[in-house]
PDB file of C-alpha atoms in Angstrom:
ATOM      1  CA  MET C   1       0.000   0.000   0.000  1.00 47.00           C
ATOM      2  CA  SER C   2       1.269   3.382  -0.911  1.00 45.00           C
ATOM      3  CA  GLU C   3       3.414   5.303   1.510  1.00 46.00           C
ATOM      4  CA  SER C   4       2.962   9.038   1.382  1.00 45.00           C
ATOM      5  CA  SER C   5       6.239  10.762   2.305  1.00 49.00           C
ATOM      6  CA  GLY C   6       6.147  10.401   6.067  1.00 62.00           C
ATOM      7  CA  ALA C   7       2.522  11.505   6.374  1.00 82.00           C
ATOM      8  CA  VAL C   8       0.387   9.969   9.106  1.00 92.00           C
ATOM      9  CA  PRO C   9      -1.826   7.287   7.518  1.00 96.00           C
ATOM     10  CA  MET C  10      -5.482   8.333   7.259  1.00 97.00           C
ATOM     11  CA  VAL C  11      -6.471   4.827   8.406  1.00 97.00           C
ATOM     12  CA  ARG C  12      -4.250   2.365  10.203  1.00 97.00           C
ATOM     13  CA  ALA C  13      -5.388  -1.050  11.425  1.00 97.00           C
ATOM     14  CA  GLU C  14      -3.246  -3.294  13.601  1.00 96.00           C
ATOM     15  CA  ARG C  15      -4.376  -6.872  14.296  1.00 96.00           C
ATOM     16  CA  VAL C  16      -8.044  -5.847  14.298  1.00 97.00           C
ATOM     17  CA  HIS C  17     -10.424  -8.568  15.473  1.00 97.00           C
ATOM     18  CA  LYS C  18     -14.212  -8.510  15.526  1.00 97.00           C
ATOM     19  CA  SER C  19     -16.628 -11.241  16.578  1.00 97.00           C
ATOM     20  CA  PHE C  20     -20.383 -11.458  16.799  1.00 96.00           C
ATOM     21  CA  GLY C  21     -20.871 -14.003  19.564  1.00 95.00           C
ATOM     22  CA  PRO C  22     -18.967 -17.155  18.520  1.00 96.00           C
ATOM     23  CA  LEU C  23     -18.678 -15.956  14.891  1.00 95.00           C
ATOM     24  CA  LYS C  24     -15.229 -14.503  14.183  1.00 96.00           C
ATOM     25  CA  VAL C  25     -15.704 -11.973  11.375  1.00 97.00           C
ATOM     26  CA  LEU C  26     -12.322 -10.178  11.413  1.00 98.00           C
ATOM     27  CA  LYS C  27      -9.255 -12.217  12.354  1.00 97.00           C
ATOM     28  CA  GLY C  28      -6.356  -9.805  12.697  1.00 97.00           C
ATOM     29  CA  ILE C  29      -6.583  -7.158   9.962  1.00 97.00           C
ATOM     30  CA  ASP C  30      -3.420  -5.107   9.306  1.00 97.00           C
ATOM     31  CA  LEU C  31      -3.544  -2.340   6.705  1.00 96.00           C
ATOM     32  CA  GLU C  32      -2.843   1.333   6.067  1.00 97.00           C
ATOM     33  CA  VAL C  33      -4.644   3.884   3.927  1.00 97.00           C
ATOM     34  CA  ALA C  34      -2.581   6.925   2.964  1.00 96.00           C
ATOM     35  CA  PRO C  35      -4.070  10.433   2.752  1.00 96.00           C
ATOM     36  CA  ARG C  36      -5.688  11.139  -0.655  1.00 96.00           C
ATOM     37  CA  GLU C  37      -5.652   7.436  -1.482  1.00 97.00           C
ATOM     38  CA  VAL C  38      -8.567   5.514  -3.006  1.00 97.00           C
ATOM     39  CA  PHE C  39      -8.406   2.192  -1.186  1.00 98.00           C
ATOM     40  CA  CYS C  40     -10.609  -0.614  -2.534  1.00 98.00           C
ATOM     41  CA  LEU C  41     -11.720  -3.679  -0.580  1.00 97.00           C
ATOM     42  CA  ILE C  42     -12.962  -6.667  -2.563  1.00 97.00           C
ATOM     43  CA  GLY C  43     -13.942 -10.208  -1.642  1.00 96.00           C
ATOM     44  CA  PRO C  44     -16.881 -12.582  -1.402  1.00 95.00           C
ATOM     45  CA  SER C  45     -19.956 -11.892   0.718  1.00 92.00           C
ATOM     46  CA  GLY C  46     -19.293 -12.612   4.371  1.00 92.00           C
ATOM     47  CA  SER C  47     -15.553 -11.983   4.104  1.00 95.00           C
ATOM     48  CA  GLY C  48     -15.677  -9.112   6.659  1.00 96.00           C
ATOM     49  CA  LYS C  49     -15.299  -6.119   4.297  1.00 97.00           C
ATOM     50  CA  SER C  50     -18.402  -4.225   5.401  1.00 95.00           C
ATOM     51  CA  THR C  51     -17.789  -5.044   9.063  1.00 97.00           C
ATOM     52  CA  PHE C  52     -14.268  -3.622   8.805  1.00 97.00           C
ATOM     53  CA  LEU C  53     -15.659  -0.454   7.191  1.00 96.00           C
ATOM     54  CA  ARG C  54     -18.140  -0.044  10.054  1.00 95.00           C
ATOM     55  CA  CYS C  55     -15.313  -0.498  12.590  1.00 95.00           C
ATOM     56  CA  ILE C  56     -13.460   2.467  11.049  1.00 95.00           C
ATOM     57  CA  ASN C  57     -16.124   4.881  12.296  1.00 91.00           C
ATOM     58  CA  HIS C  58     -16.963   2.829  15.409  1.00 91.00           C
ATOM     59  CA  LEU C  59     -20.417   1.769  14.219  1.00 92.00           C
ATOM     60  CA  GLU C  60     -19.034  -1.613  15.289  1.00 93.00           C
ATOM     61  CA  LYS C  61     -16.658  -1.941  18.245  1.00 92.00           C
ATOM     62  CA  ILE C  62     -13.542  -4.004  17.682  1.00 93.00           C
ATOM     63  CA  ASN C  63     -12.760  -6.824  20.125  1.00 92.00           C
ATOM     64  CA  ALA C  64      -8.979  -6.674  19.864  1.00 91.00           C
ATOM     65  CA  GLY C  65      -6.267  -4.721  18.079  1.00 92.00           C
ATOM     66  CA  ARG C  66      -5.992  -1.015  17.365  1.00 92.00           C
ATOM     67  CA  LEU C  67      -7.568   1.227  14.744  1.00 94.00           C
ATOM     68  CA  TRP C  68      -6.536   4.824  14.084  1.00 95.00           C
ATOM     69  CA  VAL C  69      -8.029   7.513  11.832  1.00 95.00           C
ATOM     70  CA  ASP C  70      -5.700  10.418  11.063  1.00 94.00           C
ATOM     71  CA  GLY C  71      -3.456   9.452  13.977  1.00 92.00           C
ATOM     72  CA  GLU C  72      -6.232   9.201  16.578  1.00 90.00           C
ATOM     73  CA  LEU C  73      -7.509   5.962  18.091  1.00 91.00           C
ATOM     74  CA  VAL C  74     -11.038   5.110  17.003  1.00 89.00           C
ATOM     75  CA  GLY C  75     -13.513   4.778  19.870  1.00 86.00           C
ATOM     76  CA  TYR C  76     -10.895   4.731  22.628  1.00 86.00           C
ATOM     77  CA  ARG C  77      -8.198   6.718  24.328  1.00 85.00           C
ATOM     78  CA  GLN C  78      -5.020   5.149  25.631  1.00 84.00           C
ATOM     79  CA  HIS C  79      -3.631   5.946  29.062  1.00 85.00           C
ATOM     80  CA  ARG C  80      -0.537   4.187  30.466  1.00 84.00           C
ATOM     81  CA  GLY C  81      -0.932   1.372  27.986  1.00 80.00           C
ATOM     82  CA  LYS C  82      -4.603   0.715  28.808  1.00 82.00           C
ATOM     83  CA  LEU C  83      -7.552   1.463  26.526  1.00 81.00           C
ATOM     84  CA  TYR C  84     -10.573   3.373  27.793  1.00 84.00           C
ATOM     85  CA  GLU C  85     -13.704   3.558  25.685  1.00 85.00           C
ATOM     86  CA  LEU C  86     -14.819   7.061  24.736  1.00 87.00           C
ATOM     87  CA  LYS C  87     -18.256   8.333  25.719  1.00 88.00           C
ATOM     88  CA  ASP C  88     -20.921   8.233  23.006  1.00 86.00           C
ATOM     89  CA  ARG C  89     -20.769  12.013  22.681  1.00 86.00           C
ATOM     90  CA  GLU C  90     -17.001  11.934  22.035  1.00 86.00           C
ATOM     91  CA  VAL C  91     -17.407   9.125  19.481  1.00 85.00           C
ATOM     92  CA  ALA C  92     -20.148  11.072  17.676  1.00 84.00           C
ATOM     93  CA  SER C  93     -17.958  14.170  17.606  1.00 84.00           C
ATOM     94  CA  LYS C  94     -15.068  12.283  15.955  1.00 83.00           C
ATOM     95  CA  ARG C  95     -17.473  10.536  13.574  1.00 86.00           C
ATOM     96  CA  ARG C  96     -18.288  13.914  12.024  1.00 87.00           C
ATOM     97  CA  ASP C  97     -14.961  13.769  10.190  1.00 92.00           C
ATOM     98  CA  ILE C  98     -15.878  10.485   8.489  1.00 95.00           C
ATOM     99  CA  GLY C  99     -18.524  10.394   5.772  1.00 95.00           C
ATOM    100  CA  MET C 100     -20.258   7.081   5.108  1.00 95.00           C
ATOM    101  CA  VAL C 101     -22.357   6.001   2.149  1.00 95.00           C
ATOM    102  CA  PHE C 102     -24.302   2.751   2.541  1.00 91.00           C
ATOM    103  CA  GLN C 103     -25.732   0.233   0.056  1.00 88.00           C
ATOM    104  CA  ARG C 104     -29.189   1.487   0.944  1.00 86.00           C
ATOM    105  CA  PHE C 105     -29.398   5.213   0.694  1.00 85.00           C
ATOM    106  CA  ASN C 106     -30.917   5.871   4.154  1.00 87.00           C
ATOM    107  CA  LEU C 107     -32.296   9.270   3.128  1.00 95.00           C
ATOM    108  CA  PHE C 108     -34.988  10.833   5.304  1.00 96.00           C
ATOM    109  CA  PRO C 109     -38.148  10.114   3.276  1.00 96.00           C
ATOM    110  CA  HIS C 110     -40.059  13.141   4.632  1.00 97.00           C
ATOM    111  CA  MET C 111     -37.323  15.600   3.552  1.00 97.00           C
ATOM    112  CA  THR C 112     -36.463  16.919   0.112  1.00 98.00           C
ATOM    113  CA  ALA C 113     -33.055  16.255  -1.423  1.00 98.00           C
ATOM    114  CA  LEU C 114     -31.982  19.755  -0.349  1.00 98.00           C
ATOM    115  CA  GLU C 115     -33.228  19.278   3.227  1.00 97.00           C
ATOM    116  CA  ASN C 116     -31.476  15.896   3.474  1.00 97.00           C
ATOM    117  CA  VAL C 117     -28.145  17.522   2.576  1.00 97.00           C
ATOM    118  CA  MET C 118     -28.723  20.523   4.910  1.00 97.00           C
ATOM    119  CA  GLU C 119     -29.831  18.484   7.925  1.00 95.00           C
ATOM    120  CA  ALA C 120     -26.508  17.540   9.576  1.00 93.00           C
ATOM    121  CA  PRO C 121     -24.696  20.882   9.084  1.00 94.00           C
ATOM    122  CA  VAL C 122     -27.669  22.725  10.645  1.00 94.00           C
ATOM    123  CA  HIS C 123     -28.374  20.348  13.525  1.00 91.00           C
ATOM    124  CA  VAL C 124     -24.934  18.902  14.262  1.00 89.00           C
ATOM    125  CA  LYS C 125     -22.609  21.737  13.294  1.00 89.00           C
ATOM    126  CA  ARG C 126     -25.104  24.493  14.139  1.00 92.00           C
ATOM    127  CA  GLU C 127     -24.505  26.111  10.760  1.00 93.00           C
ATOM    128  CA  SER C 128     -26.970  28.828   9.748  1.00 96.00           C
ATOM    129  CA  LYS C 129     -29.745  27.658   7.432  1.00 95.00           C
ATOM    130  CA  ALA C 130     -28.758  30.185   4.777  1.00 96.00           C
ATOM    131  CA  SER C 131     -25.145  29.020   4.719  1.00 96.00           C
ATOM    132  CA  ALA C 132     -26.118  25.317   4.835  1.00 96.00           C
ATOM    133  CA  ARG C 133     -28.629  25.821   1.999  1.00 97.00           C
ATOM    134  CA  GLU C 134     -26.037  27.543  -0.199  1.00 97.00           C
ATOM    135  CA  ARG C 135     -23.484  24.772   0.359  1.00 96.00           C
ATOM    136  CA  ALA C 136     -26.091  22.026  -0.066  1.00 97.00           C
ATOM    137  CA  MET C 137     -27.063  23.483  -3.457  1.00 98.00           C
ATOM    138  CA  LYS C 138     -23.396  23.495  -4.501  1.00 97.00           C
ATOM    139  CA  LEU C 139     -23.042  19.854  -3.432  1.00 97.00           C
ATOM    140  CA  LEU C 140     -26.206  18.812  -5.271  1.00 97.00           C
ATOM    141  CA  ASP C 141     -24.830  20.591  -8.330  1.00 96.00           C
ATOM    142  CA  ARG C 142     -21.547  18.732  -7.873  1.00 95.00           C
ATOM    143  CA  VAL C 143     -23.349  15.370  -7.988  1.00 96.00           C
ATOM    144  CA  GLY C 144     -25.423  16.518 -10.989  1.00 95.00           C
ATOM    145  CA  LEU C 145     -28.718  16.942  -9.128  1.00 97.00           C
ATOM    146  CA  ALA C 146     -29.223  20.688  -8.578  1.00 97.00           C
ATOM    147  CA  ASP C 147     -32.538  20.422 -10.464  1.00 97.00           C
ATOM    148  CA  LYS C 148     -33.759  17.721  -8.027  1.00 97.00           C
ATOM    149  CA  ALA C 149     -33.294  19.850  -4.885  1.00 98.00           C
ATOM    150  CA  PRO C 150     -37.080  20.154  -4.189  1.00 98.00           C
ATOM    151  CA  ASN C 151     -37.789  16.463  -4.857  1.00 98.00           C
ATOM    152  CA  TYR C 152     -38.450  13.867  -2.159  1.00 98.00           C
ATOM    153  CA  PRO C 153     -36.525  10.548  -2.186  1.00 97.00           C
ATOM    154  CA  SER C 154     -39.609   8.688  -3.461  1.00 96.00           C
ATOM    155  CA  GLN C 155     -39.486  10.913  -6.562  1.00 97.00           C
ATOM    156  CA  LEU C 156     -35.858   9.995  -7.318  1.00 96.00           C
ATOM    157  CA  SER C 157     -34.311   6.923  -8.932  1.00 94.00           C
ATOM    158  CA  GLY C 158     -32.014   4.723  -6.860  1.00 94.00           C
ATOM    159  CA  GLY C 159     -28.952   6.238  -8.529  1.00 95.00           C
ATOM    160  CA  GLN C 160     -30.180   9.765  -7.820  1.00 96.00           C
ATOM    161  CA  GLN C 161     -30.895   8.876  -4.185  1.00 96.00           C
ATOM    162  CA  GLN C 162     -27.375   7.471  -3.847  1.00 96.00           C
ATOM    163  CA  ARG C 163     -25.882  10.678  -5.272  1.00 96.00           C
ATOM    164  CA  VAL C 164     -27.939  12.711  -2.768  1.00 97.00           C
ATOM    165  CA  ALA C 165     -26.566  10.410  -0.046  1.00 96.00           C
ATOM    166  CA  ILE C 166     -23.017  11.205  -1.224  1.00 97.00           C
ATOM    167  CA  ALA C 167     -23.782  14.948  -1.187  1.00 97.00           C
ATOM    168  CA  ARG C 168     -25.211  14.558   2.322  1.00 96.00           C
ATOM    169  CA  ALA C 169     -22.011  12.846   3.533  1.00 96.00           C
ATOM    170  CA  LEU C 170     -19.880  15.577   1.916  1.00 96.00           C
ATOM    171  CA  ALA C 171     -21.918  18.316   3.621  1.00 96.00           C
ATOM    172  CA  MET C 172     -20.080  17.574   6.883  1.00 94.00           C
ATOM    173  CA  GLU C 173     -16.750  18.258   5.109  1.00 94.00           C
ATOM    174  CA  PRO C 174     -15.236  14.893   6.081  1.00 95.00           C
ATOM    175  CA  LYS C 175     -11.539  14.086   5.810  1.00 95.00           C
ATOM    176  CA  LEU C 176     -12.367  10.457   4.974  1.00 97.00           C
ATOM    177  CA  MET C 177     -15.199   8.887   2.963  1.00 97.00           C
ATOM    178  CA  LEU C 178     -16.318   5.273   3.438  1.00 97.00           C
ATOM    179  CA  PHE C 179     -18.390   3.604   0.721  1.00 97.00           C
ATOM    180  CA  ASP C 180     -20.084   0.283   1.477  1.00 96.00           C
ATOM    181  CA  GLU C 181     -20.922  -1.255  -1.912  1.00 94.00           C
ATOM    182  CA  PRO C 182     -22.567   2.009  -2.997  1.00 93.00           C
ATOM    183  CA  THR C 183     -23.765   0.643  -6.348  1.00 93.00           C
ATOM    184  CA  SER C 184     -24.865  -2.886  -5.393  1.00 90.00           C
ATOM    185  CA  ALA C 185     -28.553  -1.953  -4.914  1.00 87.00           C
ATOM    186  CA  LEU C 186     -28.756  -0.038  -8.204  1.00 90.00           C
ATOM    187  CA  ASP C 187     -30.047  -1.007 -11.621  1.00 89.00           C
ATOM    188  CA  PRO C 188     -27.037  -1.517 -13.920  1.00 88.00           C
ATOM    189  CA  GLU C 189     -27.736   1.581 -16.039  1.00 88.00           C
ATOM    190  CA  LEU C 190     -27.671   3.816 -12.933  1.00 89.00           C
ATOM    191  CA  VAL C 191     -24.292   2.616 -11.655  1.00 92.00           C
ATOM    192  CA  GLY C 192     -22.205   4.811 -13.968  1.00 93.00           C
ATOM    193  CA  ASP C 193     -23.534   8.127 -12.634  1.00 93.00           C
ATOM    194  CA  VAL C 194     -22.632   7.185  -9.053  1.00 95.00           C
ATOM    195  CA  LEU C 195     -19.163   5.956 -10.053  1.00 95.00           C
ATOM    196  CA  ASP C 196     -18.603   9.213 -11.984  1.00 95.00           C
ATOM    197  CA  VAL C 197     -19.272  11.199  -8.797  1.00 95.00           C
ATOM    198  CA  MET C 198     -16.820   8.987  -6.889  1.00 96.00           C
ATOM    199  CA  ARG C 199     -14.251   9.435  -9.670  1.00 95.00           C
ATOM    200  CA  GLY C 200     -14.604  13.208  -9.274  1.00 96.00           C
ATOM    201  CA  LEU C 201     -14.031  12.941  -5.518  1.00 96.00           C
ATOM    202  CA  ALA C 202     -10.884  10.899  -6.151  1.00 95.00           C
ATOM    203  CA  GLU C 203      -9.614  13.545  -8.573  1.00 95.00           C
ATOM    204  CA  ASP C 204     -10.221  16.181  -5.897  1.00 94.00           C
ATOM    205  CA  GLY C 205      -7.994  14.234  -3.494  1.00 95.00           C
ATOM    206  CA  MET C 206     -10.614  12.826  -1.121  1.00 97.00           C
ATOM    207  CA  THR C 207      -9.348   9.838   0.900  1.00 97.00           C
ATOM    208  CA  MET C 208     -11.770   7.004   0.211  1.00 98.00           C
ATOM    209  CA  VAL C 209     -12.165   3.425   1.428  1.00 98.00           C
ATOM    210  CA  VAL C 210     -14.488   1.625  -0.976  1.00 98.00           C
ATOM    211  CA  VAL C 211     -16.010  -1.824  -0.552  1.00 97.00           C
ATOM    212  CA  THR C 212     -16.965  -2.670  -4.111  1.00 95.00           C
ATOM    213  CA  HIS C 213     -17.803  -5.299  -6.698  1.00 92.00           C
ATOM    214  CA  GLU C 214     -17.015  -2.824  -9.491  1.00 93.00           C
ATOM    215  CA  MET C 215     -13.653  -4.166 -10.627  1.00 94.00           C
ATOM    216  CA  GLY C 216     -13.430  -1.625 -13.472  1.00 93.00           C
ATOM    217  CA  PHE C 217     -13.694   1.226 -10.961  1.00 94.00           C
ATOM    218  CA  ALA C 218     -11.085  -0.409  -8.705  1.00 95.00           C
ATOM    219  CA  ARG C 219      -8.728  -0.833 -11.654  1.00 95.00           C
ATOM    220  CA  GLU C 220      -9.160   2.717 -13.029  1.00 94.00           C
ATOM    221  CA  VAL C 221      -9.526   4.802  -9.877  1.00 95.00           C
ATOM    222  CA  GLY C 222      -8.049   2.751  -7.035  1.00 96.00           C
ATOM    223  CA  ASP C 223      -4.560   3.395  -5.661  1.00 97.00           C
ATOM    224  CA  ALA C 224      -4.523   0.264  -3.507  1.00 97.00           C
ATOM    225  CA  LEU C 225      -6.595  -2.884  -3.362  1.00 98.00           C
ATOM    226  CA  VAL C 226      -7.084  -5.550  -0.718  1.00 98.00           C
ATOM    227  CA  PHE C 227      -8.719  -8.921  -1.319  1.00 98.00           C
ATOM    228  CA  MET C 228     -10.333 -10.211   1.869  1.00 97.00           C
ATOM    229  CA  ASP C 229     -11.710 -13.659   2.533  1.00 97.00           C
ATOM    230  CA  ASP C 230     -12.929 -15.273   5.743  1.00 96.00           C
ATOM    231  CA  GLY C 231     -11.908 -12.302   7.898  1.00 97.00           C
ATOM    232  CA  VAL C 232      -8.294 -11.989   6.745  1.00 97.00           C
ATOM    233  CA  VAL C 233      -6.364 -10.010   4.126  1.00 97.00           C
ATOM    234  CA  VAL C 234      -5.391 -12.609   1.519  1.00 97.00           C
ATOM    235  CA  GLU C 235      -3.679 -10.322  -0.969  1.00 97.00           C
ATOM    236  CA  ALA C 236      -2.891  -6.622  -1.277  1.00 97.00           C
ATOM    237  CA  GLY C 237      -1.257  -4.395  -3.846  1.00 97.00           C
ATOM    238  CA  HIS C 238      -1.905  -2.015  -6.710  1.00 97.00           C
ATOM    239  CA  PRO C 239      -5.346  -2.755  -8.213  1.00 97.00           C
ATOM    240  CA  ARG C 240      -4.067  -3.414 -11.744  1.00 96.00           C
ATOM    241  CA  GLU C 241      -1.395  -5.757 -10.417  1.00 96.00           C
ATOM    242  CA  VAL C 242      -3.759  -7.741  -8.177  1.00 97.00           C
ATOM    243  CA  LEU C 243      -6.548  -7.914 -10.775  1.00 96.00           C
ATOM    244  CA  THR C 244      -4.358  -8.926 -13.718  1.00 95.00           C
ATOM    245  CA  ASN C 245      -1.759 -11.004 -11.914  1.00 96.00           C
ATOM    246  CA  PRO C 246      -3.133 -12.389  -8.620  1.00 96.00           C
ATOM    247  CA  GLN C 247      -0.615 -14.406  -6.606  1.00 96.00           C
ATOM    248  CA  HIS C 248      -2.901 -16.455  -4.359  1.00 96.00           C
ATOM    249  CA  GLU C 249      -5.119 -19.321  -5.485  1.00 97.00           C
ATOM    250  CA  ARG C 250      -8.032 -17.942  -3.469  1.00 96.00           C
ATOM    251  CA  THR C 251      -7.742 -14.556  -5.223  1.00 97.00           C
ATOM    252  CA  LYS C 252      -7.488 -16.256  -8.624  1.00 96.00           C
ATOM    253  CA  SER C 253     -10.597 -18.317  -7.904  1.00 96.00           C
ATOM    254  CA  PHE C 254     -12.611 -15.263  -6.783  1.00 96.00           C
ATOM    255  CA  LEU C 255     -11.543 -13.104  -9.737  1.00 95.00           C
ATOM    256  CA  SER C 256     -12.293 -15.874 -12.237  1.00 94.00           C
ATOM    257  CA  LYS C 257     -15.936 -15.625 -11.122  1.00 92.00           C
ATOM    258  CA  VAL C 258     -16.297 -11.826 -11.129  1.00 88.00           C
ATOM    259  CA  LEU C 259     -14.130 -10.601 -14.004  1.00 82.00           C
TER     260      LEU C 259
END
């Protein structure tokens, strides 16, 4: 994974473990995501990709290991070698810096596209409505949906809802964006518009961790790629290298089914 001249990694995982009861989902994940990097996670369903993504912003608590975002421990503080869990309020405050886009768009159905994008800046950051509205309109324009500002989610296609969801995440001005299979719930002809928005973010230098099945996107836009299976990192490297010349049998087998 790419090293960026001595910069603190945007995400750093050390021996991260996560279980749900007896089910071990993550079994010692080690990886680093450099600032401005587009980091793609691929692998079969149930391999732990989405769980790892949710651990990055402490939507899931890890059971062992350490996870840092921009040099700060996620969900905990360390004192004399011991970890102490942060209060919910402190976790929520740090989570503001991390935007997350889910498979399902999770828009507020009773709010227009514009109101969905304005909501967090006004209520979480206490931004004035006028300022939040102006920025929300710019973000909707950026994702190609300025004309849909007065529309409710039910009046938008899945691809349009997902682009509103991206604008909503960007409204908090995050330093890191997490995408959990953002195109998997979309009709095939709507996927391209969402990927174009993500491409634009990458060009603007946004650090992104993307769980995806879109191998073309990973190959074109990704800076680093990890293949996960059964809770472990099986193979990692530059996307083109891993996708065209996988070294592990498990990676070869997976790619033969999806490429």
